Amino acid sequence: MAEVKLIGTLPSPFLYRVIWALKIKGIPYEFIQEDLTNKSPLLLKYNPVHKKIPVLLHGGKPVCESMIIVEYIDEVWQQNSLLPHDPYERALARFWVKFAEDKGVSVWRMFRAKGEELEKTMKETEEMLQTVEEHGLGEKKFFGGDNIGIADIAFGSVIYWLEAIEEAVGVRVIFETHKFPRLHAWIKNLKQVPTIKENLPDWDWMVAFFRGRREAIL
Ligand code: GSH
């Protein structure tokens, strides 16, 4: 098996998508910690377009963009499939991945906002959660049914980080309204999957990290 390396910075939610996929597949890898305040020649060489982490190196070849990396991992290592085999189910999974990509950014806008802008981004985040609650989850354990799949990986990094961002920003509107029983059940299911549970950033450290970053930005 070609050597696998992962360039990333903790506690990036995009990085964790890739970590989870590698762990679910049982692929050993070397982690290379990147300093985003002083980007390394390695990162600039392997992701010259966006200069962002995560970057997966497989046999020396780079793959960029977290969800593209997750799909790549799923294609190369076929055990514990993350995408369904059925074409229609596959399309549905990709639909929710795209939704997470398009709408999940409101969480990061929340992190960087205050006052009216914060209110606006919280509303956008709430609308995103409402849509997932109504149309994404149904009565299923995970997006695709009984097993964790690609849409869970995409949303896991949005929702778990949202909980930490709420803590850091000091707003608890979204997660204390109990408007989202399916989402709450889903996140509980997700955190019970051993490969996820064992590979989450330390909660207190992450909240302190985001608090510090927010103070520095605003
Ligand atoms: N769409 C990208 C993905 O899914 O991989 C987003 C990756 C991303 O935003 N990474 C951040 C980064 O590298 C860290 S969380 N930022 C450096 C920069 O913007 O210069």
CSV table of C-alpha atoms in Angstrom, one decimal, residues 78-217:
chain,number,residue,atom,x,y,z
A,78,GLN,CA,-13.4,-0.1,-0.5
A,79,GLN,CA,-13.9,-1.7,2.9
A,80,ASN,CA,-16.6,0.0,5.0
A,81,SER,CA,-18.1,2.0,2.1
A,82,LEU,CA,-18.9,5.6,2.8
A,83,LEU,CA,-21.0,6.1,-0.4
A,84,PRO,CA,-23.9,3.8,-1.1
A,85,HIS,CA,-23.6,1.4,-4.1
A,86,ASP,CA,-27.1,2.2,-5.4
A,87,PRO,CA,-26.9,5.1,-7.8
A,88,TYR,CA,-30.0,6.8,-6.5
A,89,GLU,CA,-28.9,6.5,-2.9
A,90,ARG,CA,-25.5,7.8,-4.0
A,91,ALA,CA,-27.0,10.9,-5.6
A,92,LEU,CA,-29.0,11.6,-2.3
A,93,ALA,CA,-25.8,11.3,-0.2
A,94,ARG,CA,-24.0,13.7,-2.5
A,95,PHE,CA,-27.0,16.1,-2.4
A,96,TRP,CA,-26.6,16.3,1.4
A,97,VAL,CA,-22.8,16.6,1.2
A,98,LYS,CA,-23.3,19.6,-1.2
A,99,PHE,CA,-25.9,21.1,1.2
A,100,ALA,CA,-23.4,20.8,4.1
A,101,GLU,CA,-20.7,22.4,1.9
A,102,ASP,CA,-23.0,25.3,0.7
A,103,LYS,CA,-24.8,26.0,4.0
A,104,GLY,CA,-22.3,24.9,6.6
A,105,VAL,CA,-20.3,28.2,6.1
A,106,SER,CA,-22.9,30.1,8.1
A,107,VAL,CA,-21.3,28.5,11.2
A,108,TRP,CA,-18.0,30.0,10.4
A,109,ARG,CA,-19.6,33.4,9.6
A,110,MET,CA,-21.2,33.2,13.1
A,111,PHE,CA,-17.8,32.6,14.6
A,112,ARG,CA,-16.5,35.8,13.0
A,113,ALA,CA,-19.6,38.0,13.6
A,114,LYS,CA,-21.0,40.2,16.3
A,115,GLY,CA,-24.1,42.4,16.7
A,116,GLU,CA,-26.6,42.4,13.8
A,117,GLU,CA,-24.3,40.3,11.7
A,118,LEU,CA,-24.2,37.6,14.4
A,119,GLU,CA,-28.0,37.6,14.6
A,120,LYS,CA,-28.2,37.2,10.8
A,121,THR,CA,-25.7,34.3,10.7
A,122,MET,CA,-27.5,32.6,13.6
A,123,LYS,CA,-30.7,32.8,11.7
A,124,GLU,CA,-29.0,31.3,8.6
A,125,THR,CA,-27.6,28.5,10.7
A,126,GLU,CA,-30.9,27.8,12.3
A,127,GLU,CA,-32.5,27.6,8.8
A,128,MET,CA,-29.9,25.1,7.8
A,129,LEU,CA,-30.6,23.0,10.8
A,130,GLN,CA,-34.3,23.2,10.2
A,131,THR,CA,-33.9,21.9,6.7
A,132,VAL,CA,-31.7,19.0,7.8
A,133,GLU,CA,-34.2,18.2,10.6
A,134,GLU,CA,-37.2,18.2,8.2
A,135,HIS,CA,-35.8,16.8,5.0
A,136,GLY,CA,-32.4,15.2,5.7
A,137,LEU,CA,-32.7,12.8,8.5
A,138,GLY,CA,-36.2,11.3,8.8
A,139,GLU,CA,-36.3,8.5,11.3
A,140,LYS,CA,-33.0,7.1,10.3
A,141,LYS,CA,-30.0,6.6,12.6
A,142,PHE,CA,-27.7,8.2,10.0
A,143,PHE,CA,-28.3,10.0,6.8
A,144,GLY,CA,-28.0,6.8,4.7
A,145,GLY,CA,-29.7,4.4,7.2
A,146,ASP,CA,-28.0,2.3,9.9
A,147,ASN,CA,-24.4,3.0,9.0
A,148,ILE,CA,-22.3,6.1,9.0
A,149,GLY,CA,-21.7,7.4,5.5
A,150,ILE,CA,-20.3,10.4,3.6
A,151,ALA,CA,-23.1,12.8,4.5
A,152,ASP,CA,-22.6,12.1,8.2
A,153,ILE,CA,-19.0,12.9,7.8
A,154,ALA,CA,-19.8,16.2,6.0
A,155,PHE,CA,-22.3,17.3,8.6
A,156,GLY,CA,-20.4,15.9,11.6
A,157,SER,CA,-17.8,18.5,11.1
A,158,VAL,CA,-20.4,21.2,10.8
A,159,ILE,CA,-22.6,20.3,13.8
A,160,TYR,CA,-19.9,19.2,16.4
A,161,TRP,CA,-18.0,22.4,15.6
A,162,LEU,CA,-21.2,24.5,15.8
A,163,GLU,CA,-21.6,23.3,19.4
A,164,ALA,CA,-18.1,24.5,20.2
A,165,ILE,CA,-18.6,27.8,18.3
A,166,GLU,CA,-21.8,28.5,20.3
A,167,GLU,CA,-19.9,27.9,23.5
A,168,ALA,CA,-17.1,30.2,22.4
A,169,VAL,CA,-19.4,32.9,21.0
A,170,GLY,CA,-21.6,32.7,24.1
A,171,VAL,CA,-24.9,32.0,22.2
A,172,ARG,CA,-27.0,29.0,23.0
A,173,VAL,CA,-30.0,29.7,20.9
A,174,ILE,CA,-29.7,26.9,18.4
A,175,PHE,CA,-28.8,24.0,20.7
A,176,GLU,CA,-31.0,24.8,23.6
A,177,THR,CA,-34.3,25.4,21.8
A,178,HIS,CA,-35.0,21.6,21.4
A,179,LYS,CA,-36.3,22.4,18.0
A,180,PHE,CA,-34.2,19.7,16.4
A,181,PRO,CA,-34.9,16.4,18.1
A,182,ARG,CA,-33.8,14.4,15.1
A,183,LEU,CA,-30.6,16.3,14.8
A,184,HIS,CA,-29.9,15.8,18.5
A,185,ALA,CA,-30.5,12.1,18.2
A,186,TRP,CA,-28.3,11.9,15.1
A,187,ILE,CA,-25.4,13.8,16.8
A,188,LYS,CA,-25.7,11.4,19.7
A,189,ASN,CA,-25.6,8.4,17.4
A,190,LEU,CA,-22.6,9.9,15.6
A,191,LYS,CA,-20.6,10.4,18.8
A,192,GLN,CA,-21.2,6.8,19.7
A,193,VAL,CA,-19.5,5.5,16.6
A,194,PRO,CA,-16.1,4.4,18.1
A,195,THR,CA,-14.0,5.8,15.2
A,196,ILE,CA,-15.7,9.2,15.7
A,197,LYS,CA,-15.7,9.1,19.5
A,198,GLU,CA,-12.0,8.3,19.7
A,199,ASN,CA,-11.2,11.0,17.1
A,200,LEU,CA,-12.7,14.2,18.3
A,201,PRO,CA,-10.7,17.2,19.5
A,202,ASP,CA,-10.7,17.7,23.2
A,203,TRP,CA,-13.8,19.8,23.9
A,204,ASP,CA,-12.3,22.2,26.5
A,205,TRP,CA,-9.2,22.8,24.5
A,206,MET,CA,-11.2,23.4,21.3
A,207,VAL,CA,-13.6,25.9,23.0
A,208,ALA,CA,-10.7,27.8,24.5
A,209,PHE,CA,-8.9,27.8,21.1
A,210,PHE,CA,-12.0,29.3,19.4
A,211,ARG,CA,-12.5,31.8,22.2
A,212,GLY,CA,-8.9,33.0,21.8
A,213,ARG,CA,-9.2,33.2,18.0
A,214,ARG,CA,-12.5,35.1,18.2
A,215,GLU,CA,-11.0,37.6,20.6
A,216,ALA,CA,-8.0,38.1,18.3
A,217,ILE,CA,-10.3,38.6,15.2
